[in-house]
Coordinates of C-alpha atoms and ligand atoms in Angstrom, one line a residue:
Chain A
M973 CA 0.0 0.0 0.0
E974 CA 1.4 3.4 -1.1
T975 CA 1.3 5.6 2.0
V976 CA 2.1 8.9 0.2
C977 CA 0.2 9.6 -3.0
T978 CA 0.7 12.5 -5.4
G979 CA -2.0 13.0 -8.0
R980 CA -4.2 15.2 -10.1
V981 CA -7.6 16.1 -8.6
W982 CA -11.1 15.5 -9.9
K983 CA -13.8 17.3 -8.0
F984 CA -17.3 16.0 -7.4
G985 CA -20.1 17.6 -5.5
D986 CA -22.2 16.8 -2.4
R987 CA -24.0 13.6 -1.8
I988 CA -22.5 11.5 -4.6
S989 CA -24.5 8.3 -4.1
T990 CA -23.3 4.8 -4.6
D991 CA -26.0 4.5 -7.3
L992 CA -23.9 6.9 -9.3
M993 CA -20.7 4.8 -8.8
V994 CA -22.5 1.5 -9.5
P995 CA -25.6 2.3 -11.6
G996 CA -28.1 -0.5 -10.9
S997 CA -29.6 -0.7 -14.4
R998 CA -26.1 -1.1 -15.9
V999 CA -24.2 -3.1 -13.3
L1000 CA -26.6 -4.9 -10.9
A1001 CA -28.8 -5.9 -13.8
N1002 CA -25.8 -7.5 -15.4
P1003 CA -24.3 -9.9 -12.8
G1004 CA -21.9 -11.4 -15.3
L1005 CA -20.0 -8.0 -15.9
G1006 CA -16.3 -8.0 -15.0
A1007 CA -14.8 -5.3 -12.7
E1008 CA -13.2 -3.4 -15.6
E1009 CA -16.4 -3.2 -17.6
A1010 CA -18.5 -2.3 -14.6
A1011 CA -16.1 0.5 -13.8
T1012 CA -16.8 2.2 -17.2
F1013 CA -20.3 3.0 -16.0
C1014 CA -19.0 4.8 -12.8
M1015 CA -20.4 8.4 -12.6
E1016 CA -22.0 7.9 -16.0
A1017 CA -25.1 9.8 -15.0
N1018 CA -23.4 12.8 -13.5
R1019 CA -20.2 12.9 -15.5
P1020 CA -20.5 11.1 -18.8
G1021 CA -17.2 10.0 -20.3
W1022 CA -15.2 10.5 -17.1
A1023 CA -14.7 6.8 -16.4
V1024 CA -14.2 5.9 -20.0
S1025 CA -11.6 8.4 -21.2
E1026 CA -10.7 11.0 -18.5
V1027 CA -9.6 9.5 -15.2
Q1028 CA -6.1 8.1 -15.0
Q1029 CA -4.1 5.8 -12.8
G1030 CA -3.0 7.6 -9.6
D1031 CA -5.6 10.4 -9.8
I1032 CA -7.3 11.8 -6.6
L1033 CA -11.0 12.2 -6.1
V1034 CA -12.2 15.1 -4.0
A1035 CA -15.9 15.3 -3.0
G1036 CA -18.3 17.2 -0.8
I1037 CA -20.5 16.0 2.0
N1038 CA -21.9 12.5 2.5
F1039 CA -19.9 10.9 -0.2
G1040 CA -21.2 7.4 -0.9
C1041 CA -24.6 7.9 0.5
G1042 CA -27.5 5.5 -0.2
S1043 CA -27.3 1.9 -1.0
S1044 CA -24.7 -0.4 0.5
R1045 CA -23.3 -1.5 -2.9
N1046 CA -19.6 -1.1 -3.1
G1047 CA -18.8 2.1 -4.8
S1048 CA -15.1 1.9 -4.0
M1049 CA -14.6 -1.0 -6.3
P1050 CA -15.1 0.9 -9.6
L1051 CA -13.1 3.9 -8.2
K1052 CA -10.2 1.6 -7.3
T1053 CA -10.4 -0.2 -10.7
L1054 CA -10.3 3.1 -12.4
G1055 CA -7.0 3.9 -10.7
I1056 CA -8.1 6.4 -8.1
A1057 CA -5.3 6.5 -5.5
V1058 CA -7.1 8.2 -2.7
V1059 CA -10.5 9.8 -2.0
L1060 CA -10.8 13.0 0.1
A1061 CA -14.3 14.2 1.1
E1062 CA -16.0 16.7 3.4
S1063 CA -17.8 13.7 4.9
V1064 CA -18.4 10.1 3.9
S1065 CA -21.3 7.8 4.6
R1066 CA -20.5 5.2 7.1
I1067 CA -21.4 2.2 4.9
H1068 CA -19.3 3.6 2.1
L1069 CA -16.3 4.3 4.4
R1070 CA -16.3 0.7 5.5
N1071 CA -16.5 -0.5 2.0
A1072 CA -13.6 1.7 1.1
V1073 CA -11.4 0.3 3.9
N1074 CA -12.4 -3.3 2.9
T1075 CA -11.7 -2.6 -0.7
G1076 CA -8.3 -1.1 0.2
L1077 CA -9.0 2.3 -1.3
P1078 CA -7.8 5.0 1.1
T1079 CA -10.7 7.3 1.7
L1080 CA -10.3 10.1 4.2
V1081 CA -12.7 12.5 5.8
A1082 CA -11.2 16.0 5.1
P1083 CA -13.3 18.8 6.4
G1084 CA -12.6 21.9 4.3
I1085 CA -11.1 20.0 1.3
T1086 CA -13.6 21.4 -1.3
G1087 CA -12.4 24.9 -0.6
F1088 CA -8.8 23.9 -0.5
V1089 CA -8.2 22.5 -4.0
E1090 CA -9.5 23.2 -7.5
E1091 CA -10.0 20.5 -10.1
G1092 CA -6.9 19.8 -12.1
Q1093 CA -4.5 20.9 -9.3
S1094 CA -2.2 18.3 -7.7
L1095 CA -2.2 17.1 -4.2
K1096 CA 0.3 15.2 -2.1
V1097 CA -1.6 13.1 0.5
N1098 CA 0.0 11.1 3.4
I1099 CA -2.6 8.6 4.2
I1100 CA -1.0 7.7 7.5
T1101 CA -0.7 11.1 9.0
G1102 CA -3.6 12.7 7.0
E1103 CA -1.4 15.6 5.8
V1104 CA -2.6 17.1 2.6
R1105 CA -0.4 19.5 0.5
N1106 CA -1.7 21.4 -2.5
L1107 CA 1.3 21.4 -4.8
E1108 CA 0.0 24.4 -6.7
T1109 CA -0.6 26.7 -3.8
G1110 CA 1.8 25.2 -1.3
A1111 CA -0.9 25.2 1.3
T1112 CA -1.4 22.3 3.7
M1113 CA -4.3 20.9 5.7
S1114 CA -5.1 17.8 7.7
A1115 CA -7.5 15.0 6.9
E1116 CA -8.7 12.7 9.6
A1117 CA -6.1 9.9 9.7
W1118 CA -7.2 6.4 10.7
G1119 CA -4.6 6.1 13.5
E1120 CA -1.9 3.4 13.5
G1121 CA -3.0 0.1 14.9
T1122 CA -6.7 0.8 14.6
P1123 CA -8.6 -2.0 12.9
P1124 CA -9.4 0.0 9.7
Y1125 CA -5.8 1.0 9.5
E1126 CA -4.7 -2.6 9.7
I1127 CA -7.2 -3.7 7.1
L1128 CA -6.2 -0.9 4.8
M1129 CA -2.5 -1.6 5.2
A1130 CA -3.1 -5.3 4.5
G1131 CA -4.6 -4.2 1.1
G1132 CA -8.2 -4.7 2.0
L1133 CA -10.4 -7.2 3.8
D1134 CA -9.7 -10.2 1.7
A1135 CA -5.9 -10.0 2.3
Y1136 CA -6.5 -9.2 6.0
M1137 CA -8.9 -12.2 6.4
K1138 CA -6.4 -14.6 4.9
I1139 CA -3.8 -13.6 7.5
K1140 CA -6.2 -13.8 10.4
L1141 CA -7.8 -17.1 9.3
K1142 CA -4.3 -18.6 9.3
E1143 CA -3.4 -17.1 12.6
R1144 CA -6.5 -18.6 14.2
G1145 CA -6.0 -22.0 12.5
L1146 CA -9.2 -21.8 10.5
V1147 CA -7.4 -22.5 7.2
S1148 CA -4.1 -24.2 6.6
Chain B
M899 CA -19.2 9.7 33.1
G900 CA -22.4 7.9 32.2
M901 CA -23.0 6.1 28.9
T902 CA -25.6 6.2 26.2
I903 CA -27.5 3.1 25.0
A904 CA -25.0 2.6 22.2
E905 CA -22.0 3.1 24.4
K906 CA -23.3 0.5 26.9
I907 CA -24.1 -2.1 24.3
L908 CA -20.7 -1.6 22.6
A909 CA -18.8 -1.7 25.9
A910 CA -20.6 -4.9 26.9
H911 CA -19.7 -6.6 23.6
A912 CA -16.1 -5.5 23.8
G913 CA -15.7 -6.7 27.4
A914 CA -15.0 -3.1 28.5
D915 CA -16.3 -1.3 31.5
T916 CA -16.6 2.0 29.7
V917 CA -16.1 3.4 26.2
V918 CA -15.9 6.9 24.7
P919 CA -16.9 8.2 21.3
G920 CA -14.1 7.8 18.7
Q921 CA -12.6 4.7 20.4
Y922 CA -12.0 1.7 18.2
L923 CA -13.2 -1.7 19.5
W924 CA -13.3 -5.3 18.5
C925 CA -16.8 -6.5 19.5
K926 CA -18.5 -9.8 19.7
V927 CA -21.5 -9.7 17.5
D928 CA -24.8 -11.6 18.3
A929 CA -26.0 -12.3 14.8
T930 CA -25.4 -11.6 11.1
S931 CA -27.0 -12.4 7.8
G932 CA -25.9 -15.0 5.3
H933 CA -25.3 -12.8 2.3
R934 CA -21.5 -13.3 2.4
L935 CA -21.4 -17.1 2.6
A936 CA -19.9 -17.4 -0.9
D937 CA -17.1 -15.1 0.2
L938 CA -16.4 -17.3 3.2
E939 CA -16.3 -20.4 1.0
A940 CA -13.9 -18.6 -1.4
L941 CA -11.6 -18.0 1.5
G942 CA -11.4 -21.7 2.1
V943 CA -13.4 -21.7 5.3
D944 CA -16.0 -24.5 5.8
R945 CA -17.9 -23.5 8.9
V946 CA -19.5 -20.4 10.3
W947 CA -18.9 -19.3 13.9
D948 CA -22.4 -20.1 14.9
P949 CA -24.9 -21.6 12.4
D950 CA -27.8 -20.7 14.6
R951 CA -27.0 -17.0 14.6
V952 CA -26.9 -16.6 10.9
F953 CA -30.2 -15.5 9.3
M954 CA -31.0 -15.6 5.6
V955 CA -33.9 -15.1 3.3
D956 CA -34.2 -14.2 -0.4
D957 CA -36.3 -11.1 -0.5
H958 CA -35.1 -8.9 -3.3
Q959 CA -35.7 -11.3 -6.2
A960 CA -38.5 -13.2 -4.5
P961 CA -39.4 -15.4 -6.3
P962 CA -36.8 -15.1 -9.1
P963 CA -38.0 -13.2 -12.1
T964 CA -35.1 -14.4 -14.3
I965 CA -33.0 -17.5 -14.9
A966 CA -29.9 -15.7 -13.6
A967 CA -31.8 -14.8 -10.4
A968 CA -33.0 -18.3 -10.0
N969 CA -29.5 -19.6 -10.3
Q970 CA -28.3 -17.2 -7.7
V971 CA -30.9 -18.4 -5.2
K972 CA -30.1 -22.0 -6.1
E973 CA -26.5 -21.3 -5.2
L974 CA -27.6 -19.7 -2.0
R975 CA -29.6 -22.8 -1.0
R976 CA -26.5 -24.9 -1.6
L977 CA -24.4 -22.6 0.7
I978 CA -27.2 -22.7 3.4
K979 CA -27.1 -26.5 3.4
K980 CA -23.3 -26.6 3.3
F981 CA -22.9 -24.3 6.3
G982 CA -25.8 -25.8 8.2
I983 CA -27.6 -22.4 8.5
T984 CA -30.7 -23.0 10.6
N985 CA -32.5 -19.7 10.1
Y986 CA -33.2 -19.8 6.4
F987 CA -36.7 -18.9 5.2
E988 CA -38.0 -20.3 1.9
Y989 CA -40.6 -18.5 -0.2
G990 CA -44.0 -18.7 1.5
R991 CA -42.4 -18.8 4.9
G992 CA -40.2 -15.7 4.6
G993 CA -40.7 -12.1 3.4
I994 CA -38.5 -9.1 3.7
L995 CA -35.4 -9.7 5.8
H996 CA -35.8 -7.0 8.5
Q997 CA -39.3 -8.2 9.4
V998 CA -38.6 -11.9 9.0
F999 CA -35.4 -11.9 11.0
A1000 CA -37.2 -10.1 13.9
E1001 CA -40.1 -12.5 13.8
H1002 CA -37.6 -15.4 14.3
G1003 CA -35.7 -14.0 17.2
M1004 CA -32.7 -12.3 15.6
Y1005 CA -32.9 -9.2 17.8
A1006 CA -33.3 -8.7 21.5
P1007 CA -32.7 -5.6 23.8
G1008 CA -29.0 -5.2 24.3
D1009 CA -27.9 -7.1 21.2
L1010 CA -25.2 -6.0 18.8
V1011 CA -26.0 -7.1 15.3
A1012 CA -24.1 -6.4 12.0
Q1013 CA -25.9 -7.7 8.9
C1014 CA -26.1 -6.9 5.2
D1015 CA -28.6 -4.4 3.8
S1016 CA -28.6 -0.7 4.5
H1017 CA -31.9 -0.7 6.4
S1018 CA -30.6 -2.8 9.1
T1019 CA -31.0 0.2 11.5
A1020 CA -34.6 -1.1 11.6
G1021 CA -33.5 -3.5 14.4
G1022 CA -32.9 -0.6 16.7
V1023 CA -36.6 -0.6 17.5
F1024 CA -35.8 -3.6 19.8
N1025 CA -33.5 -1.5 22.0
A1026 CA -30.5 -3.1 20.2
C1027 CA -27.6 -1.8 18.2
V1028 CA -28.2 -3.1 14.7
T1029 CA -26.3 -1.8 11.7
N1030 CA -25.1 -2.6 8.2
A1031 CA -22.1 -4.7 7.6
N1032 CA -21.5 -5.2 3.9
L1033 CA -18.2 -6.8 2.8
D1034 CA -17.1 -7.3 6.4
A1035 CA -20.1 -9.5 7.2
V1036 CA -17.7 -12.3 6.1
H1037 CA -15.5 -11.4 9.1
V1038 CA -18.5 -11.9 11.3
L1039 CA -19.4 -15.2 9.6
A1040 CA -15.8 -16.5 10.3
F1041 CA -15.1 -15.1 13.8
G1042 CA -18.3 -13.7 15.3
E1043 CA -16.6 -10.4 15.7
L1044 CA -16.4 -7.0 14.0
W1045 CA -14.6 -3.7 14.6
F1046 CA -16.6 -0.6 15.6
R1047 CA -15.8 3.0 16.2
V1048 CA -17.8 4.2 19.1
P1049 CA -20.2 6.7 17.5
N1050 CA -21.2 10.0 19.0
S1051 CA -24.8 9.7 20.3
V1052 CA -27.5 12.2 19.6
R1053 CA -31.0 12.3 21.2
V1054 CA -34.2 13.1 19.5
I1055 CA -36.9 14.0 22.0
L1056 CA -40.4 13.5 20.7
N1057 CA -42.7 15.6 22.8
G1058 CA -46.5 16.1 22.8
T1059 CA -49.2 13.7 21.7
L1060 CA -49.5 12.4 18.1
P1061 CA -52.8 13.6 16.6
G1062 CA -55.2 11.3 14.7
W1063 CA -54.0 9.6 11.5
C1064 CA -50.4 10.7 12.3
V1065 CA -48.0 7.7 12.7
G1066 CA -44.3 6.9 12.9
K1067 CA -43.9 7.6 9.2
D1068 CA -45.2 11.2 9.6
V1069 CA -42.8 11.6 12.5
I1070 CA -39.7 10.5 10.7
L1071 CA -40.6 12.5 7.6
K1072 CA -40.9 15.5 9.8
V1073 CA -37.6 14.8 11.6
A1074 CA -35.8 14.2 8.3
A1075 CA -37.3 17.4 6.8
E1076 CA -36.2 19.5 9.8
L1077 CA -32.8 18.1 10.6
G1078 CA -31.8 17.0 7.1
T1079 CA -30.7 13.6 5.9
D1080 CA -27.2 13.9 7.1
Y1081 CA -27.7 14.8 10.8
G1082 CA -27.2 11.2 11.9
L1083 CA -24.0 10.5 9.9
Y1084 CA -21.7 8.1 11.9
K1085 CA -24.0 8.6 14.9
S1086 CA -26.2 6.6 17.2
V1087 CA -29.6 8.3 17.3
E1088 CA -31.7 7.6 20.3
Y1089 CA -35.5 8.4 20.1
V1090 CA -37.1 9.2 23.4
G1091 CA -40.0 11.2 24.9
P1092 CA -43.8 10.9 25.2
V1093 CA -44.4 10.3 21.5
A1094 CA -41.8 7.5 21.4
S1095 CA -43.8 5.8 24.2
Q1096 CA -47.1 6.5 22.6
M1097 CA -46.2 5.0 19.3
S1098 CA -46.9 1.4 18.7
L1099 CA -43.9 -0.9 18.1
A1100 CA -44.7 -1.0 14.4
Q1101 CA -44.6 2.8 14.2
R1102 CA -41.3 3.0 16.1
W1103 CA -40.0 0.3 13.7
T1104 CA -40.7 2.7 10.7
V1105 CA -38.6 5.4 12.5
S1106 CA -35.7 3.0 13.1
N1107 CA -36.0 1.6 9.6
M1108 CA -35.5 5.0 8.2
G1109 CA -32.5 5.6 10.4
V1110 CA -30.2 5.1 7.4
E1111 CA -32.2 7.8 5.6
V1112 CA -30.8 10.3 8.2
G1113 CA -27.3 8.7 7.9
A1114 CA -27.4 6.9 11.3
K1115 CA -25.3 4.0 12.3
F1116 CA -27.9 3.0 15.0
A1117 CA -31.4 4.2 15.4
V1118 CA -32.4 3.0 18.9
F1119 CA -35.5 3.1 21.0
E1120 CA -35.8 2.3 24.7
A1121 CA -37.7 -1.0 25.4
D1122 CA -41.0 -1.2 27.2
E1123 CA -44.0 -3.7 27.4
K1124 CA -44.7 -3.2 23.7
T1125 CA -41.2 -4.5 22.9
D1126 CA -41.6 -7.4 25.3
A1127 CA -45.0 -8.3 23.8
F1128 CA -43.6 -8.6 20.3
L1129 CA -40.6 -10.6 21.4
A1130 CA -42.6 -13.0 23.6
G1131 CA -42.5 -16.5 22.2
R1132 CA -40.0 -15.5 19.6
L1133 CA -36.8 -15.6 21.7
D1134 CA -35.3 -18.5 23.6
R1135 CA -32.9 -16.4 25.6
P1136 CA -33.2 -13.9 28.4
Y1137 CA -32.5 -10.2 27.9
E1138 CA -32.5 -7.0 29.8
H1139 CA -33.7 -3.5 28.7
V1140 CA -30.8 -1.1 28.2
T1141 CA -31.3 2.5 29.3
A1142 CA -29.0 5.5 29.0
D1143 CA -27.4 6.7 32.2
P1144 CA -28.9 10.0 33.5
D1145 CA -25.5 11.7 33.0
A1146 CA -24.8 10.2 29.6
S1147 CA -23.3 12.7 27.2
Y1148 CA -25.0 13.5 23.9
E1149 CA -23.4 15.4 21.1
A1150 CA -26.7 17.1 20.4
E1151 CA -30.3 16.9 21.5
Y1152 CA -33.2 17.8 19.2
E1153 CA -36.7 18.4 20.6
F1154 CA -39.9 18.2 18.6
D1155 CA -43.4 19.1 19.8
L1156 CA -45.6 16.8 17.7
S1157 CA -49.0 17.8 19.0
D1158 CA -49.7 19.9 15.9
L1159 CA -48.2 17.4 13.4
T1160 CA -50.3 16.8 10.3
P1161 CA -49.8 13.9 7.8
M1162 CA -46.6 14.3 5.8
V1163 CA -45.4 13.5 2.4
A1164 CA -41.8 13.6 1.0
R1165 CA -41.6 15.1 -2.4
P1166 CA -39.7 13.1 -5.1
G1167 CA -35.9 13.0 -5.0
D1168 CA -35.0 12.8 -1.3
P1169 CA -36.6 11.4 1.9
G1170 CA -35.7 14.8 3.5
N1171 CA -38.2 16.6 1.2
G1172 CA -41.0 16.3 3.7
V1173 CA -43.9 18.7 3.7
P1174 CA -47.5 18.5 5.2
V1175 CA -49.8 16.7 2.8
E1176 CA -52.3 19.5 3.1
S1177 CA -49.8 21.9 1.5
V1178 CA -49.6 19.9 -1.7
M1179 CA -53.3 19.2 -2.1
S1180 CA -53.9 22.2 -4.3
E1181 CA -51.3 20.8 -6.8
R1182 CA -53.6 17.8 -7.4
V1183 CA -50.7 15.4 -7.9
R1184 CA -52.1 12.6 -10.0
V1185 CA -51.2 9.1 -8.9
D1186 CA -50.5 6.2 -11.2
Q1187 CA -49.4 3.7 -8.6
A1188 CA -50.1 3.5 -4.9
F1189 CA -47.6 1.2 -3.2
L1190 CA -48.4 -0.2 0.3
G1191 CA -45.4 -2.3 1.0
S1192 CA -41.7 -2.7 2.0
C1193 CA -39.9 -3.2 5.3
T1194 CA -40.8 0.4 6.3
N1195 CA -44.6 0.3 6.4
A1196 CA -46.4 -3.0 5.6
R1197 CA -47.0 -4.4 9.0
L1198 CA -50.4 -5.6 10.2
E1199 CA -51.5 -2.2 11.5
D1200 CA -50.5 -0.6 8.3
L1201 CA -52.7 -3.0 6.3
E1202 CA -55.4 -2.5 8.9
V1203 CA -55.5 1.3 8.4
A1204 CA -55.5 0.9 4.7
A1205 CA -58.4 -1.6 5.0
R1206 CA -60.3 0.9 7.2
I1207 CA -59.9 3.6 4.6
L1208 CA -60.8 1.3 1.6
K1209 CA -63.7 -0.4 3.3
G1210 CA -66.8 0.4 1.1
R1211 CA -64.7 2.4 -1.3
Q1212 CA -62.9 1.7 -4.5
V1213 CA -59.4 2.3 -5.8
H1214 CA -59.6 5.1 -8.3
P1215 CA -60.0 3.8 -11.9
D1216 CA -56.7 5.4 -13.0
V1217 CA -54.7 4.0 -10.1
R1218 CA -53.2 0.6 -9.6
M1219 CA -52.7 -0.1 -5.9
L1220 CA -50.1 -2.7 -5.0
V1221 CA -50.1 -4.2 -1.5
S1222 CA -47.2 -6.4 -0.3
P1223 CA -47.1 -7.3 3.4
S1224 CA -43.7 -7.1 5.0
S1225 CA -43.6 -10.8 5.7
Q1226 CA -45.7 -13.9 5.0
E1227 CA -46.5 -14.0 8.7
V1228 CA -48.1 -10.6 8.4
F1229 CA -49.7 -11.7 5.1
G1230 CA -51.4 -14.6 7.0
A1231 CA -52.5 -12.4 9.9
A1232 CA -54.0 -9.8 7.5
L1233 CA -55.7 -12.6 5.6
K1234 CA -57.3 -14.0 8.8
A1235 CA -58.3 -10.5 10.0
G1236 CA -60.1 -9.9 6.7
Y1237 CA -57.9 -6.9 5.7
L1238 CA -56.8 -8.5 2.5
E1239 CA -60.3 -9.3 1.6
T1240 CA -61.3 -5.7 2.0
L1241 CA -58.3 -4.5 0.0
V1242 CA -59.1 -7.0 -2.8
D1243 CA -62.8 -6.0 -2.8
A1244 CA -61.6 -2.4 -3.2
G1245 CA -59.6 -3.4 -6.3
A1246 CA -56.1 -3.5 -4.9
L1247 CA -53.6 -6.0 -6.2
V1248 CA -52.3 -8.0 -3.3
E1249 CA -48.9 -9.5 -3.8
H1250 CA -46.8 -11.8 -1.6
S1251 CA -44.2 -10.3 0.6
T1252 CA -41.3 -9.0 -1.5
C1253 CA -38.8 -6.2 -2.0
G1254 CA -39.6 -6.2 -5.7
P1255 CA -41.4 -2.8 -6.2
C1256 CA -39.6 -1.0 -3.5
Y1257 CA -36.2 -1.1 -5.2
G1258 CA -37.6 -1.0 -8.8
G1259 CA -36.7 -4.7 -9.3
H1260 CA -39.9 -6.4 -10.4
L1261 CA -43.6 -6.9 -9.6
G1262 CA -44.5 -3.3 -10.1
V1263 CA -41.8 -1.1 -11.7
L1264 CA -42.6 2.5 -12.6
G1265 CA -42.6 3.7 -16.2
D1266 CA -41.4 7.0 -17.7
G1267 CA -43.2 10.0 -16.2
E1268 CA -45.3 7.9 -13.8
T1269 CA -46.1 9.0 -10.2
C1270 CA -46.2 6.7 -7.2
I1271 CA -47.2 7.4 -3.7
S1272 CA -45.3 4.9 -1.6
S1273 CA -45.2 3.7 2.0
S1274 CA -41.5 2.7 1.5
N1275 CA -38.4 4.6 2.5
R1276 CA -36.5 5.9 -0.5
N1277 CA -37.7 8.2 -3.3
F1278 CA -34.4 8.8 -5.0
Q1279 CA -34.5 9.3 -8.7
G1280 CA -34.8 6.0 -10.4
R1281 CA -35.4 4.1 -7.1
M1282 CA -38.6 2.4 -8.2
G1283 CA -38.0 2.1 -11.9
S1284 CA -37.7 4.7 -14.6
P1285 CA -35.4 7.7 -13.7
L1286 CA -38.2 9.8 -15.2
A1287 CA -40.8 8.5 -12.6
N1288 CA -41.7 10.4 -9.4
V1289 CA -41.9 8.8 -6.0
W1290 CA -43.6 10.5 -3.1
L1291 CA -43.2 8.9 0.4
S1292 CA -46.0 8.8 3.0
S1293 CA -47.8 6.8 5.7
P1294 CA -50.0 3.9 4.7
A1295 CA -53.1 6.0 5.5
T1296 CA -52.0 8.6 2.9
V1297 CA -51.2 5.9 0.4
A1298 CA -54.7 4.4 0.8
A1299 CA -56.6 7.7 0.7
S1300 CA -54.6 8.8 -2.3
A1301 CA -55.4 5.5 -4.1
V1302 CA -59.1 6.3 -3.7
A1303 CA -58.8 9.9 -4.7
G1304 CA -56.5 9.4 -7.6
V1305 CA -54.5 12.4 -6.4
I1306 CA -52.4 12.8 -3.3
V1307 CA -54.7 13.7 -0.5
D1308 CA -54.7 14.2 3.3
P1309 CA -56.0 11.0 4.9
R1310 CA -57.8 13.0 7.5
E1311 CA -60.5 13.6 4.9
Y1312 CA -61.3 9.9 5.1
L1313 CA -61.9 9.8 8.9
Ligands
SF4_328 S1 -38.3 -3.5 1.2 FE1 -37.1 -2.0 0.1 S2 -35.9 -0.9 1.6 FE2 -36.7 -2.8 2.6 S3 -35.0 -4.3 2.4 FE3 -36.4 -4.5 0.6 S4 -35.5 -3.2 -1.0 FE4 -34.6 -2.6 0.9

């Protein structure tokens, strides 16, 4: 897991729901779809073309309040598949935040972030300490870090729940 | 320092004497749902931590509308057998998960439950901390444990006396309209006060169910004799009511005087768009579909009030009214009580218990430009079908009255 990420910013608004990340009619209605293909529909309704031709590996997503509200479907999966390195939002829905940890996509609550950076600027984000630097303006701010040793930190550092579970199941002798 | 209900329940499940908001805990969990059994199998694990505390029902695609869905349920049945899950409910004996799991003893006061589906906050009506676990339900299946961050608690004090025809749905639409749909984010919301006591268990259940619509992690009520009456005969274990300490600390307290409340509707787009029904009557909003169903508002007394309104009346010729009880147990009770007969005589279409119409899956999906008045919990764009359809949320009484009128009306006119 990269703990310091530098990337270009895409800005999204308030209350970006998981329905926008995983459109039901496109993705849930097609259970056979692979992760790559499913990701091409991410934000299709609010930002057509973004997933298909704009976003690049290592980019950073910045959003407003209650990012990932609504359904418990895993909106972090398409974001991670599209190469988003880190998500910073004013606030994040609880269900989405847990999905993000479990998917291994660093997602930090960063009050004030929408006024701190413009789309297209670059940020340097330390996901351990929560330090955020705007490489254009030189300004810094703090996002809420998980805290070393906390369960979400350990799951994130393992690379997500799947990897974390494999280690723990071995430790507890539930698999050989 | 005293503790809130959520703090007490989390502390008890972490083996701690006291906890504070922000603290991370590993907690023992009392139950979960079986949605992640395939993930467990993929990890090479061949048993769950407690087969009697895993609950499962297929409700969303019940019964399967497509071959792909049928194959998914077939696979689910294989996993249920393989892992020896005892609380699995086949079509005809099931219904919608939040209702069915409660009927079969999943929740008791003081419990900590993490299960799939965002409306899991519904279980808070039983004086329990019940919340969504999505991917990490597999961790519960394997170990019977999950991590939690102790949430800040807020208290919503419901004062006054609920006037006629106003029920829990009107209360939560009012609360969501006043406080917004983010006020409960990451928080445990405790509902207290005279109206909380006055409401039936079913009405409180609606409020807890829509906990997630205000962002809450838990949406908890205190327990009383109504809680005990529902649980009697459904549980094989003792429990104790959990109350907050008098000196417990809340991040915020919100007071409502509900004595002047009038029936509410939420305009399309967001559950927080609540306004009094009387304020929209002049718009004469024409209804194509009236839906009385979902885990929010399709319990016995919801069907009873609809039957009372529809008795001797007819559903408007331009309206299709869909009725889907929240479980097959409720279906049977409504059948025996004669409510379903009244609804059928009035021209309503009575379906089995299913999620189908609520999430726009099947059994009553909305077409372009159609309008639905619904007793369910979400009216987001596209939720019940076409993105060009409009969904208004209301109580069952308002759904039934509007089905008769053909336009959205105040149910008090049908007293
Ligand atoms: S009835 Fe609707 S809200 Fe309730 S569980 Fe089913 S789909 Fe979800």
